[in-house]
Structure formats: C-alpha cells, structure tokens
C-alpha cells in the first residue's frame, strides 16, 4: 500500500515535471536571447570593441570616460530627465483624470474611449512623428492657430528651450493605454464605498483621496513603473522630429546610445552607457516601490 | 432643495460632457490634419488654416506610393506582413505552451522561473539591443526577419505569457480533473479545453504582437539594412527624412500606414480594452 502510494506520488511528480517541457520555449529564449545578451553586454562594457576586432579588456576605462571626457553625456542625461519629468506626470495625470470622468456613468463612453485611445495605438510610430513635425513646424497649423489668437509664432522645433516640451507633448498625447488600465481599476471599486461616504457627507475631493486613490493604488504603481521605464528609453520622436537638436536639447539617452553603438560602432562604450541606464532604472524602480510601501503603510493606519 | 440639487447635478453633467468632447477633439485633431493634409497640395499644406483641402489632390498618394527607387509601398506592406505574421503565429503558440506550463504544473524551480520571467518585464530593451545585435551578427541573422521572429518563437515577451497565465488561472481545475478521468493527457487537455476556452485572450495577444511589429521602428532600423527588406516604418522614414520633404507624400503614406491599425482597433475594440485592462489589474 505504502509502496503504491509512493509510486503514485512519484508518478504525479514526474507528471508535474512535464511542466518544464511546456515552459521550455521560454527557458531557451530566456537563456539565449535575454540572459546571455544581458551578461555579455556587461562584459562588453569593460572592453574596447568595434565588432571587427576582438574585444580588448580595458577595465573601468569606458565608465571613466563617460563621466570625465564625454561632453554629450551630461547634455543627454539632462534632456532625458527633462523629458521624463515633463511627460510622465502629465501623461499619468491626464490618463487618471480622463478615466475618472469616463467612470461617471456618462453616455457614449465607448466613443470617448476610442478617441482617447487611438493616439496611443499609434505609439511611437514614424507616422505620428511625421504629423507632429508638420503640425508644429514654423508655418504649421499650430502656429497659424496661435496667430489667429493673436499670439506670436513659437519656434516649437527650433528653440532649444522649447523643443524638449514639444517632443514630450507627443508622449503625453498618447496616454490612452494608461487611461484604459485606470478605467478598469476604477470599475473594480465597489459602489457601496461611495454611497456610504456620501451618506456621511463626504465631498468628492475627500472621496477621491480616501477611497479612489488607495483602491487603485496597485494600478497606479503598475502604470507608473511601466511608463517610467518606457519613457527613459523613448527614441523615435526625438530621432525623427528634431534629430536630437537644436543644440542637442532633445538628445535623449536612447539617441546617444544609438549613435555610439550603431554609427560610431563603439560597442564597448555604448554597452557601458546602456548598463548605466539599467542601473539608474533599477535604483529608481526600487525607490518607487519603497516610497509606495511607505505610503501604503501610512494610509493603512500604521498597521503592517 | 431637491430641484436645486438636480439642476446643479445636471449642470455638472453638462460640464463633464463639454470637457470630454473638447478633450477628445484635441486628441483626434492631429489625425484629422494628417488625413486631410494627405489630400492637399504642398503649397496648401502650409499657410492655410482650413482643415479641408480646397482641391482634393491625390498626387501625394500616387507619388508617395510609388516610392523613389525600385520598391513601392506595396512591397513595404508585404514586407511588414512577412515579418509580422510569423511573429503572431509563433508568438501565440509559444505563449500558450509556456502559460499552460506555469499555470497547471508544480515542477522544480517553478517559483524561480516565474520570478525571472516577471523580472524580464522590467528589463529595458535598450540594454539588450547592443548585445543582441552582436549575437545576431555572429549567427548571420542581420538583415533578415529572424531577430523579430525568434524572440517571439521562444516566448520572450513576458507580457503575453503573463496575460494568458492570468486567464488560465481562472479556469476551474475541475475541468482538468474530469478530462484526466476520461483519460486525456496534458496535451489533449491543453488543445481541447484550454485553447478553445481562451480564444479572446489569444486574439488579444495576436493583436498586440501585430501592433508592436507594425509600429516597430527602433529595431528594424538596427537590424534591417537593405531597402528590399524595409518594413513600413523604415520606408516612411525614407520618404520623410529628405532634405526637401514632400509633405503631402509623407502625410499620405503615414495615413496609409495608420489606417490598418485604426480599422483593426475599431473592429476588435473589445479585445484591446479587455486585454490592456487585465494586465494592469490582475497580479
């Protein structure tokens, strides 16, 4: 009897290990197309490498050069931080604000949702970059409209203090996907909470901060982290609309990486830069998680 | 008192509608300009504030479509499909297998593998692109579509696997048990029960892969070098990135590149909305 049971258990265990066979595609893909490239780029970051010749180990030289001799590095970091600092909050706030409005049980939600979602469907496509450069060009429709309102033409794509915002605006315009996620989160909140609050005489603002925000907290974190990681790597708009200019004011980090790696073929150097980007993203993501936990801790009344 | 309240609420409603209408007009406006701009002559594109073209001019479409060299946009569309369709088919198939493995089996190292898979969602693509380029160069895959197809065939897009896992997880386990008693093995359970039940999720994943490939510019820019293999975004860039931009051609071709996406969305809206929503909500 005991032997039979042990046999069954073994058979079940073997049966369970078939699972490994099912995940095998991912396992191979992960090892060969993700982990191996990931680690090899760490190795390249300590080398001098131009693809044609074998990599030469140079230790921390690349990292030292990035911080000491590369004048474009600081410029690029500044542009990237400005871009993220401007586009990310606006994008998330617009997404949440529109989601809140659409959640008011209004008529025609589907129609509105379509209008707000379509821009994000087009994503970082070249087509959208074309339109943006046309709209914000010197004599483009945006400036003509401003002219009608009596405002002078703005150098949307040529003034180094403004271009980064023009590019960010394109990212803000595509808040639709985040909005749909927020909307789904809002739909999950039981209506009774609001009814109870209304009975107690709570005002909408109070309800937002005491009910809505804590309950969509996880969705908010998800959107924040995903959008954060994504926007640090944005490439297409800056590459096509302003080509990083004027005066490198839109020289986003992804552009610099692209030029260093695939135009100058300084593979080692660019790998070092890509690892810096990775390190920054990891640190920020951890910080965001930490800050998030703290916030949850306080709103939970101090209970763990 | 009540009527006053009702009026106030009605006014609030009206404000909400006005706000939403205005905002959605702003959202759609750039696309309207793209659409109508495609039919304008180059001289009319600048310096005129009217949205509708005075004369409907199709030269943008005709000349734009013809391209400048040996290849026209028909070729680029075909190329895009040639790259995208294998990605969709293999991406769906591999994700189904992997998601099934993770949902229904307790194998060694499952927890570790699952954590690793989720961690790859946070892995920046920018860090991967350089070493992948070197790898594909060594294998001889540069200037082919393999760099796009293989990552799909091996289910490396954790997002897709994850979406199916959340769906599979909700299927009642009694289904498996009943099938097992009837003598079905795990493969039969997958193909005869799981797959038919999760059609919606599968379509959604297919749509996401389609859109991702359709818009993808950064990777083709790096991996594809011969014009013969250019996908739409690369072709658009070529039309657009010229010293003297032919704006009506660029806009007309942009419009052509965007139309399939918008149509797809309008017809398959349900899949999109559900798909995006579940990934953010479930854990």
Coordinates of C-alpha atoms in Angstrom, one line a residue:
Chain A
X1 CA 0.0 0.0 0.0
X2 CA 2.7 2.4 1.0
X3 CA 4.7 1.4 -2.0
X4 CA 1.8 2.0 -4.2
X5 CA 1.2 5.5 -2.7
X6 CA 4.9 6.3 -3.1
X7 CA 4.7 5.1 -6.7
X8 CA 1.7 7.3 -7.3
X9 CA 3.4 10.3 -5.8
X10 CA 6.4 9.7 -7.9
X11 CA 4.3 9.4 -11.0
X12 CA 2.5 12.5 -10.1
X13 CA 5.8 14.3 -9.6
X14 CA 7.0 13.1 -12.9
X15 CA 3.8 14.1 -14.4
X16 CA 4.2 17.6 -12.8
X17 CA 7.7 17.9 -14.3
X18 CA 6.1 17.8 -17.8
X19 CA 5.5 21.4 -16.9
X20 CA 9.2 22.0 -17.6
X21 CA 8.7 20.7 -21.1
X22 CA 5.9 23.2 -21.7
X23 CA 7.9 26.2 -20.5
X24 CA 11.0 25.0 -22.4
X25 CA 10.5 27.5 -25.2
X26 CA 10.6 30.4 -22.8
X27 CA 13.5 28.8 -20.9
X28 CA 15.6 28.6 -24.1
X29 CA 14.5 32.1 -25.1
X30 CA 15.3 33.5 -21.7
X31 CA 18.8 31.9 -21.6
X32 CA 19.9 32.6 -25.2
X33 CA 18.0 35.8 -26.1
X34 CA 17.8 37.6 -22.8
X35 CA 20.2 36.4 -20.1
X36 CA 23.2 35.7 -22.4
X37 CA 22.9 39.1 -24.2
X38 CA 22.4 40.8 -20.9
X39 CA 25.5 39.4 -19.3
X40 CA 27.6 39.7 -22.5
X41 CA 26.8 43.4 -22.6
X42 CA 28.1 43.7 -19.1
X43 CA 31.3 42.1 -20.3
X44 CA 31.5 44.4 -23.4
X45 CA 31.1 47.4 -21.1
X46 CA 34.6 46.7 -19.7
X47 CA 36.1 46.4 -23.2
X48 CA 37.0 48.3 -26.2
X49 CA 35.1 46.7 -29.1
X50 CA 34.2 47.7 -32.6
X51 CA 32.8 44.4 -33.9
X52 CA 35.5 43.9 -36.5
X53 CA 38.3 43.2 -33.9
X54 CA 38.1 41.1 -30.8
X55 CA 37.1 43.0 -27.7
X56 CA 40.0 44.2 -25.6
X57 CA 39.6 44.4 -21.8
X58 CA 40.1 47.9 -20.5
X59 CA 38.5 47.7 -17.1
X60 CA 36.6 50.8 -16.0
X61 CA 38.0 53.0 -18.7
X62 CA 34.6 53.3 -20.5
X63 CA 32.8 54.4 -17.4
X64 CA 35.6 56.8 -16.5
X65 CA 35.4 58.4 -20.0
X66 CA 31.6 58.7 -19.8
X67 CA 31.9 60.8 -16.7
X68 CA 35.0 62.8 -17.5
X69 CA 35.6 63.3 -21.2
X70 CA 32.2 62.9 -22.9
X71 CA 30.7 66.3 -23.1
X72 CA 27.5 64.9 -24.7
X73 CA 26.8 62.6 -21.8
X74 CA 25.7 65.4 -19.4
X75 CA 23.7 67.1 -22.1
X76 CA 21.9 63.8 -22.9
X77 CA 21.2 63.0 -19.3
X78 CA 19.7 66.4 -18.8
X79 CA 17.5 66.2 -21.9
X80 CA 16.3 62.7 -20.8
X81 CA 15.5 63.8 -17.3
X82 CA 13.6 66.9 -18.5
X83 CA 11.7 64.7 -21.0
X84 CA 10.7 62.2 -18.3
X85 CA 10.0 64.8 -15.7
X86 CA 7.6 66.7 -18.0
X87 CA 5.9 63.9 -19.9
X88 CA 5.5 61.2 -17.3
X89 CA 3.5 63.1 -14.7
X90 CA 1.4 64.8 -17.3
X91 CA 0.7 61.6 -19.1
X92 CA -0.4 59.8 -15.9
X93 CA -2.4 62.7 -14.6
X94 CA -4.3 63.1 -17.9
X95 CA -4.9 59.3 -18.0
X96 CA -6.3 59.3 -14.5
X97 CA -8.3 62.5 -15.0
X98 CA -10.0 61.3 -18.1
X99 CA -10.6 57.8 -16.6
X100 CA -12.3 59.5 -13.7
X101 CA -14.5 61.5 -16.0
X102 CA -15.3 58.4 -18.1
X103 CA -16.2 56.5 -15.0
X104 CA -19.1 58.9 -14.1
X105 CA -21.5 56.6 -16.0
X106 CA -21.9 59.0 -18.8
X107 CA -23.4 58.2 -22.2
X108 CA -21.1 57.5 -25.1
X109 CA -18.2 56.1 -23.1
X110 CA -17.2 53.9 -25.9
X111 CA -17.0 56.8 -28.3
X112 CA -14.9 58.9 -26.0
X113 CA -12.7 56.0 -25.1
X114 CA -12.0 55.3 -28.7
X115 CA -11.0 59.0 -29.3
X116 CA -8.6 58.9 -26.3
X117 CA -7.2 55.5 -27.0
X118 CA -6.4 55.8 -30.7
X119 CA -3.4 58.1 -30.3
X120 CA -1.7 55.6 -28.0
X121 CA -2.4 52.8 -30.5
X122 CA -0.2 54.6 -33.0
X123 CA 2.5 54.5 -30.3
X124 CA 6.0 55.6 -31.3
X125 CA 5.3 55.1 -34.9
X126 CA 7.0 57.1 -37.7
X127 CA 3.6 58.3 -39.0
X128 CA 2.9 60.2 -35.8
X129 CA 6.4 61.8 -35.9
X130 CA 5.7 63.0 -39.4
X131 CA 2.4 64.6 -38.3
X132 CA 4.0 66.2 -35.3
X133 CA 6.7 67.8 -37.3
X134 CA 4.1 69.1 -39.7
X135 CA 1.8 70.4 -37.0
X136 CA 4.5 72.2 -35.0
X137 CA 6.5 73.4 -38.0
X138 CA 7.3 77.1 -38.4
X139 CA 4.2 77.8 -40.5
X140 CA 2.4 74.7 -39.4
X141 CA -1.3 74.6 -38.3
X142 CA -0.4 75.1 -34.6
X143 CA 1.4 78.4 -35.1
X144 CA -1.3 79.6 -37.6
X145 CA -3.9 78.9 -34.9
X146 CA -1.9 80.8 -32.3
X147 CA -1.6 83.6 -34.8
X148 CA -5.4 83.8 -35.0
X149 CA -5.5 84.1 -31.3
X150 CA -3.0 87.0 -31.5
X151 CA -0.1 85.0 -30.1
X152 CA 3.2 85.2 -31.9
X153 CA 4.6 82.1 -33.6
X154 CA 6.5 79.8 -31.3
X155 CA 9.6 78.1 -32.5
X156 CA 8.3 74.7 -31.4
X157 CA 11.0 72.7 -33.2
X158 CA 13.9 75.2 -33.4
X159 CA 14.1 76.9 -30.0
X160 CA 16.4 74.8 -27.7
X161 CA 14.4 75.8 -24.6
X162 CA 11.1 74.6 -26.1
X163 CA 11.8 71.6 -28.3
X164 CA 12.0 69.1 -25.5
X165 CA 8.5 70.1 -24.4
X166 CA 7.2 69.7 -28.0
X167 CA 8.6 66.2 -28.0
X168 CA 7.2 65.5 -24.5
X169 CA 3.8 66.6 -25.7
X170 CA 3.7 63.8 -28.2
X171 CA 4.3 61.4 -25.4
X172 CA 1.6 63.0 -23.3
X173 CA -0.8 62.8 -26.2
X174 CA -0.5 59.0 -26.1
X175 CA -1.9 58.5 -22.6
X176 CA -4.8 56.3 -23.8
X177 CA -3.4 52.9 -22.8
X178 CA -2.7 54.0 -19.2
X179 CA -6.2 55.5 -19.2
X180 CA -7.8 52.2 -20.1
X181 CA -5.9 50.5 -17.3
X182 CA -7.0 53.2 -14.8
X183 CA -10.6 52.9 -16.0
X184 CA -10.6 49.1 -15.4
X185 CA -9.2 49.8 -11.9
X186 CA -11.9 52.3 -11.2
X187 CA -14.6 49.9 -12.3
X188 CA -13.3 47.4 -9.7
X189 CA -14.1 49.7 -6.8
X190 CA -17.4 48.7 -5.2
X191 CA -20.0 51.5 -5.5
X192 CA -21.1 50.9 -1.9
X193 CA -18.0 52.7 -0.6
X194 CA -19.0 55.9 -2.4
X195 CA -22.6 55.5 -1.3
X196 CA -21.5 55.1 2.3
X197 CA -19.2 58.1 2.0
X198 CA -22.0 60.2 0.5
X199 CA -24.3 59.3 3.5
X200 CA -21.5 60.5 5.8
X201 CA -21.5 63.8 3.8
X202 CA -18.0 63.4 2.2
X203 CA -17.2 65.7 -0.7
X204 CA -15.9 64.4 -4.0
X205 CA -12.4 65.5 -3.3
X206 CA -12.3 63.8 0.0
X207 CA -13.8 60.6 -1.6
X208 CA -11.1 60.7 -4.2
X209 CA -8.3 60.8 -1.7
X210 CA -9.8 58.4 0.9
X211 CA -11.5 55.8 -1.4
X212 CA -10.4 56.0 -5.0
X213 CA -6.7 56.6 -4.7
X214 CA -5.9 53.9 -2.1
X215 CA -8.0 51.4 -4.0
X216 CA -6.4 52.0 -7.4
X217 CA -3.0 52.2 -5.8
X218 CA -1.7 49.0 -7.3
X219 CA -2.9 50.0 -10.8
X220 CA -1.2 53.4 -10.3
X221 CA 2.1 51.8 -9.3
X222 CA 1.9 49.5 -12.3
X223 CA 1.3 52.3 -14.7
X224 CA 3.9 54.5 -13.1
X225 CA 6.7 51.9 -13.2
X226 CA 5.9 50.7 -16.7
X227 CA 5.7 54.2 -18.1
X228 CA 8.7 55.2 -16.2
X229 CA 10.9 52.5 -17.7
X230 CA 9.5 53.1 -21.1
X231 CA 9.8 56.8 -21.3
X232 CA 13.5 56.7 -20.3
X233 CA 14.1 54.7 -23.5
X234 CA 12.0 56.7 -25.9
X235 CA 13.7 57.2 -29.2
X236 CA 11.5 57.6 -32.3
X237 CA 10.0 61.0 -31.8
X238 CA 13.3 62.7 -30.9
X239 CA 15.2 60.9 -33.6
X240 CA 12.8 61.8 -36.4
X241 CA 11.3 65.1 -35.4
X242 CA 14.3 67.0 -34.1
X243 CA 17.2 64.6 -34.7
X244 CA 18.3 65.4 -31.2
X245 CA 18.7 69.1 -31.9
X246 CA 18.7 72.0 -31.7
X247 CA 21.9 72.3 -29.7
X248 CA 21.4 68.7 -28.5
X249 CA 18.4 69.9 -26.5
X250 CA 16.4 66.7 -27.4
X251 CA 19.4 64.4 -27.5
X252 CA 17.7 61.7 -25.4
X253 CA 19.8 58.9 -24.0
X254 CA 18.5 56.3 -26.5
X255 CA 19.7 58.6 -29.3
X256 CA 23.1 58.8 -27.8
X257 CA 23.2 55.1 -27.3
X258 CA 22.1 54.5 -30.9
X259 CA 24.8 56.8 -32.3
X260 CA 27.6 55.5 -30.1
X261 CA 26.7 51.9 -30.8
X262 CA 25.5 51.8 -34.4
X263 CA 27.0 54.8 -36.1
X264 CA 30.4 55.1 -34.4
X265 CA 30.5 51.3 -33.5
X266 CA 31.9 52.0 -30.1
X267 CA 30.2 48.8 -28.8
X268 CA 32.1 48.7 -25.5
X269 CA 31.4 52.3 -24.7
X270 CA 27.8 52.1 -25.7
X271 CA 27.4 48.9 -23.6
X272 CA 28.7 50.8 -20.6
X273 CA 26.2 53.5 -21.2
X274 CA 23.4 51.0 -21.5
X275 CA 24.4 49.5 -18.2
X276 CA 24.3 52.9 -16.6
X277 CA 20.8 53.4 -17.9
X278 CA 19.9 50.0 -16.5
X279 CA 21.4 50.8 -13.1
X280 CA 19.5 54.1 -12.9
X281 CA 16.2 52.4 -13.8
X282 CA 16.8 49.7 -11.2
X283 CA 17.6 52.2 -8.5
X284 CA 14.6 54.3 -9.4
X285 CA 12.2 51.4 -9.6
X286 CA 13.3 50.2 -6.1
X287 CA 12.9 53.7 -4.8
X288 CA 9.4 53.9 -6.3
X289 CA 8.5 50.6 -4.7
X290 CA 9.9 51.7 -1.3
X291 CA 8.1 55.0 -1.4
X292 CA 4.9 53.1 -2.4
X293 CA 5.2 50.8 0.5
X294 CA 5.7 53.7 2.9
X295 CA 2.6 55.3 1.5
X296 CA 0.6 52.2 1.9
X297 CA 1.9 51.8 5.4
X298 CA 0.6 55.3 6.4
X299 CA -2.7 55.0 4.7
X300 CA -3.2 51.6 6.3
X301 CA -3.3 53.4 9.7
X302 CA 0.2 52.4 10.6
X303 CA -0.5 48.7 10.5
X304 CA 1.9 46.4 8.7
Chain B
X1 CA -34.0 72.0 -2.4
X2 CA -34.1 68.8 -4.4
X3 CA -34.7 70.6 -7.7
X4 CA -31.8 72.9 -7.0
X5 CA -29.7 69.9 -6.4
X6 CA -30.9 68.3 -9.6
X7 CA -30.1 71.4 -11.6
X8 CA -26.7 71.6 -10.1
X9 CA -26.1 68.0 -11.0
X10 CA -27.4 68.5 -14.5
X11 CA -25.0 71.4 -14.9
X12 CA -22.2 69.3 -13.6
X13 CA -23.0 66.6 -16.2
X14 CA -23.1 69.2 -18.9
X15 CA -19.6 70.4 -17.9
X16 CA -18.3 66.9 -18.0
X17 CA -19.7 66.3 -21.5
X18 CA -18.2 69.6 -22.8
X19 CA -14.9 68.8 -21.2
X20 CA -14.7 65.4 -22.7
X21 CA -15.9 66.5 -26.1
X22 CA -13.3 69.2 -26.2
X23 CA -10.5 67.0 -25.0
X24 CA -11.3 64.2 -27.4
X25 CA -11.4 66.7 -30.3
X26 CA -7.9 67.8 -29.3
X27 CA -6.8 64.2 -29.3
X28 CA -8.2 63.4 -32.7
X29 CA -7.3 66.7 -34.3
X30 CA -3.7 65.8 -35.3
X31 CA -5.0 62.7 -37.0
X32 CA -7.6 64.8 -38.9
X33 CA -4.8 67.0 -40.1
X34 CA -2.9 64.0 -41.2
X35 CA -5.9 62.7 -43.1
X36 CA -6.9 65.9 -44.8
X37 CA -3.3 67.1 -45.3
X38 CA -2.7 64.0 -47.3
X39 CA -5.1 65.3 -49.9
X40 CA -3.7 68.8 -50.0
X41 CA -1.1 70.2 -52.4
X42 CA 2.3 71.0 -50.9
X43 CA 1.6 74.7 -51.2
X44 CA -1.7 74.5 -49.4
X45 CA -0.3 72.4 -46.6
X46 CA 1.4 75.5 -45.1
X47 CA 0.0 78.9 -44.6
X48 CA -3.7 77.7 -44.6
X49 CA -5.8 77.2 -41.5
X50 CA -8.7 75.4 -43.2
X51 CA -8.8 71.8 -42.3
X52 CA -10.5 70.6 -45.5
X53 CA -8.4 70.8 -48.7
X54 CA -9.6 73.4 -51.3
X55 CA -8.9 71.0 -54.1
X56 CA -8.7 67.3 -53.4
X57 CA -5.3 66.3 -54.7
X58 CA -4.3 62.7 -54.9
X59 CA -0.7 63.2 -56.1
X60 CA 0.6 62.6 -52.6
X61 CA -0.9 59.1 -52.6
X62 CA 0.2 58.3 -56.2
X63 CA 3.7 59.6 -56.0
X64 CA 4.2 58.6 -52.4
X65 CA 3.1 55.0 -53.0
X66 CA 5.4 54.7 -56.0
X67 CA 8.4 55.5 -53.8
X68 CA 11.6 56.7 -55.2
X69 CA 13.5 53.6 -56.4
X70 CA 12.8 50.0 -57.2
X71 CA 10.3 49.4 -54.5
X72 CA 6.9 50.9 -53.8
X73 CA 4.7 50.9 -50.7
X74 CA 3.1 47.6 -51.9
X75 CA 6.5 45.9 -51.3
X76 CA 6.8 47.6 -47.9
X77 CA 3.4 46.5 -46.8
X78 CA 4.2 42.9 -48.0
X79 CA 7.5 43.0 -46.1
X80 CA 5.7 44.2 -42.9
X81 CA 3.3 41.3 -43.2
X82 CA 6.2 38.9 -44.0
X83 CA 7.8 39.9 -40.7
X84 CA 4.6 40.2 -38.7
X85 CA 2.7 37.1 -39.5
X86 CA 5.3 34.5 -38.3
X87 CA 5.7 36.7 -35.2
X88 CA 2.0 36.4 -34.5
X89 CA 1.6 32.7 -35.1
X90 CA 4.8 31.6 -33.3
X91 CA 4.3 34.2 -30.5
X92 CA 0.8 32.9 -29.8
X93 CA 1.8 29.2 -30.0
X94 CA 4.8 29.6 -27.6
X95 CA 2.9 31.8 -25.2
X96 CA 0.1 29.2 -24.9
X97 CA 2.6 26.4 -24.1
X98 CA 4.5 28.5 -21.6
X99 CA 1.4 29.8 -19.8
X100 CA 0.0 26.3 -19.6
X101 CA 3.2 25.0 -18.1
X102 CA 3.3 27.8 -15.5
X103 CA -0.4 27.5 -14.6
X104 CA -1.1 23.8 -14.2
X105 CA 2.2 22.1 -13.1
X106 CA 4.2 22.1 -10.0
X107 CA 7.7 21.5 -11.4
X108 CA 11.1 22.0 -9.9
X109 CA 12.2 25.6 -9.9
X110 CA 8.8 26.9 -10.9
X111 CA 8.9 29.8 -8.5
X112 CA 12.3 30.9 -9.5
X113 CA 11.5 30.7 -13.2
X114 CA 8.3 32.6 -12.7
X115 CA 10.0 35.4 -10.8
X116 CA 12.7 35.6 -13.5
X117 CA 10.0 35.9 -16.2
X118 CA 8.3 38.7 -14.4
X119 CA 11.6 40.4 -13.9
X120 CA 12.2 40.5 -17.6
X121 CA 9.2 42.7 -17.9
X122 CA 11.3 45.4 -16.2
X123 CA 14.3 44.7 -18.3
X124 CA 15.0 47.7 -20.6
X125 CA 15.1 46.8 -24.2
X126 CA 17.8 49.4 -24.8
X127 CA 20.2 47.4 -22.7
X128 CA 19.5 44.3 -24.8
X129 CA 19.8 45.7 -28.2
X130 CA 23.6 46.0 -28.5
X131 CA 24.5 42.5 -27.4
X132 CA 21.6 41.1 -29.4
X133 CA 22.9 42.9 -32.5
X134 CA 26.3 41.3 -31.9
X135 CA 24.7 37.9 -31.4
X136 CA 22.6 38.1 -34.5
X137 CA 25.6 39.4 -36.4
X138 CA 27.5 36.2 -35.4
X139 CA 24.7 33.9 -36.3
X140 CA 24.2 35.7 -39.6
X141 CA 20.7 37.0 -38.9
X142 CA 21.3 40.6 -39.6
X143 CA 19.2 42.0 -42.5
X144 CA 16.7 39.1 -42.0
X145 CA 13.4 38.9 -40.1
X146 CA 14.8 36.3 -37.7
X147 CA 15.7 38.9 -35.0
X148 CA 12.0 39.6 -34.8
X149 CA 10.6 36.1 -35.2
X150 CA 12.9 34.2 -32.9
X151 CA 12.2 36.1 -29.7
X152 CA 8.5 35.5 -30.4
X153 CA 9.0 31.8 -31.2
X154 CA 10.7 31.5 -27.8
X155 CA 8.1 33.4 -25.8
X156 CA 10.4 36.1 -24.5
X157 CA 7.7 38.7 -24.3
X158 CA 6.7 38.0 -20.7
X159 CA 3.7 40.3 -21.0
X160 CA 2.0 37.9 -23.4
X161 CA 2.7 34.8 -21.3
X162 CA 1.5 36.7 -18.2
X163 CA -1.7 37.7 -19.8
X164 CA -2.5 34.1 -20.7
X165 CA -1.5 32.9 -17.3
X166 CA -3.9 35.2 -15.6
X167 CA -6.6 33.8 -17.9
X168 CA -5.7 30.1 -17.5
X169 CA -5.5 30.5 -13.7
X170 CA -9.2 31.4 -13.6
X171 CA -10.3 28.3 -15.5
X172 CA -11.7 25.8 -13.0
X173 CA -9.4 22.9 -12.1
X174 CA -12.3 20.5 -12.2
X175 CA -12.1 20.7 -16.0
X176 CA -8.7 19.1 -15.9
X177 CA -9.7 16.6 -13.4
X178 CA -12.7 15.5 -15.4
X179 CA -10.7 15.3 -18.5
X180 CA -7.9 13.3 -16.7
X181 CA -10.5 10.8 -15.5
X182 CA -11.7 10.4 -19.1
X183 CA -8.1 9.5 -20.0
X184 CA -6.9 12.7 -21.6
X185 CA -3.3 13.6 -21.3
X186 CA -2.0 17.1 -20.6
X187 CA -1.5 17.9 -24.3
X188 CA -5.1 16.9 -25.0
X189 CA -6.3 19.0 -22.1
X190 CA -4.4 22.0 -23.4
X191 CA -5.6 21.7 -27.0
X192 CA -9.1 20.6 -26.5
X193 CA -10.1 22.5 -23.4
X194 CA -7.8 25.4 -22.6
X195 CA -7.2 26.8 -26.1
X196 CA -10.8 26.8 -27.2
X197 CA -11.8 28.5 -23.9
X198 CA -9.3 31.2 -24.2
X199 CA -9.9 32.4 -27.7
X200 CA -10.4 36.0 -26.5
X201 CA -7.0 36.2 -24.8
X202 CA -5.3 34.6 -27.7
X203 CA -6.8 37.1 -30.2
X204 CA -5.7 39.9 -27.9
X205 CA -2.2 38.7 -27.8
X206 CA -2.2 38.4 -31.5
X207 CA -3.4 42.0 -31.9
X208 CA -0.7 43.3 -29.5
X209 CA 2.0 41.5 -31.4
X210 CA 0.7 42.8 -34.7
X211 CA 0.7 46.4 -33.4
X212 CA 4.1 46.1 -31.8
X213 CA 5.6 44.9 -35.1
X214 CA 3.6 47.3 -37.2
X215 CA 4.9 50.3 -35.3
X216 CA 8.4 49.0 -34.5
X217 CA 11.0 51.4 -35.8
X218 CA 14.0 51.2 -33.5
X219 CA 14.8 47.5 -34.0
X220 CA 14.3 47.4 -37.8
X221 CA 16.4 50.5 -38.0
X222 CA 19.2 48.5 -36.4
X223 CA 18.7 45.0 -37.9
X224 CA 17.5 45.7 -41.4
X225 CA 19.8 47.4 -43.8
X226 CA 18.7 46.6 -47.4
X227 CA 15.8 48.5 -48.9
X228 CA 14.4 45.4 -50.4
X229 CA 13.5 44.2 -46.8
X230 CA 12.3 47.6 -45.4
X231 CA 9.2 47.5 -43.4
X232 CA 6.7 50.3 -43.3
X233 CA 8.3 52.4 -40.6
X234 CA 11.6 52.3 -42.4
X235 CA 10.0 53.2 -45.7
X236 CA 8.2 56.1 -44.1
X237 CA 11.4 57.3 -42.6
X238 CA 12.9 57.3 -46.0
X239 CA 10.1 59.2 -47.5
X240 CA 10.1 61.7 -44.7
X241 CA 13.8 62.1 -44.0
X242 CA 14.8 64.1 -47.0
X243 CA 16.4 67.4 -47.4
X244 CA 13.3 68.7 -49.2
X245 CA 10.4 66.9 -47.5
X246 CA 7.5 66.3 -49.9
X247 CA 4.9 66.8 -47.2
X248 CA 1.9 65.6 -49.0
X249 CA 3.6 62.3 -49.8
X250 CA 4.8 61.8 -46.3
X251 CA 1.4 62.5 -44.8
X252 CA -0.4 60.4 -47.4
X253 CA 1.9 57.4 -46.7
X254 CA 1.6 58.0 -42.9
X255 CA -2.1 57.9 -43.4
X256 CA -1.8 54.6 -45.3
X257 CA 0.4 53.1 -42.5
X258 CA -2.0 54.2 -39.8
X259 CA -5.3 53.2 -41.4
X260 CA -5.0 49.4 -40.8
X261 CA -4.3 49.9 -37.1
X262 CA -7.3 52.2 -36.6
X263 CA -9.6 49.9 -38.5
X264 CA -8.4 46.9 -36.6
X265 CA -9.0 48.7 -33.4
X266 CA -12.5 49.8 -34.4
X267 CA -13.4 46.2 -35.3
X268 CA -11.7 44.5 -32.4
X269 CA -12.1 47.1 -29.7
X270 CA -13.4 44.6 -27.2
X271 CA -10.2 42.6 -27.3
X272 CA -8.0 45.6 -26.9
X273 CA -9.8 47.0 -24.0
X274 CA -10.1 43.7 -22.1
X275 CA -6.5 42.8 -22.8
X276 CA -5.0 46.0 -21.6
X277 CA -7.3 46.1 -18.6
X278 CA -6.4 42.7 -17.3
X279 CA -2.7 43.1 -17.4
X280 CA -2.9 46.1 -15.2
X281 CA -5.4 44.8 -12.8
X282 CA -4.5 41.2 -12.0
X283 CA -1.3 40.2 -10.4

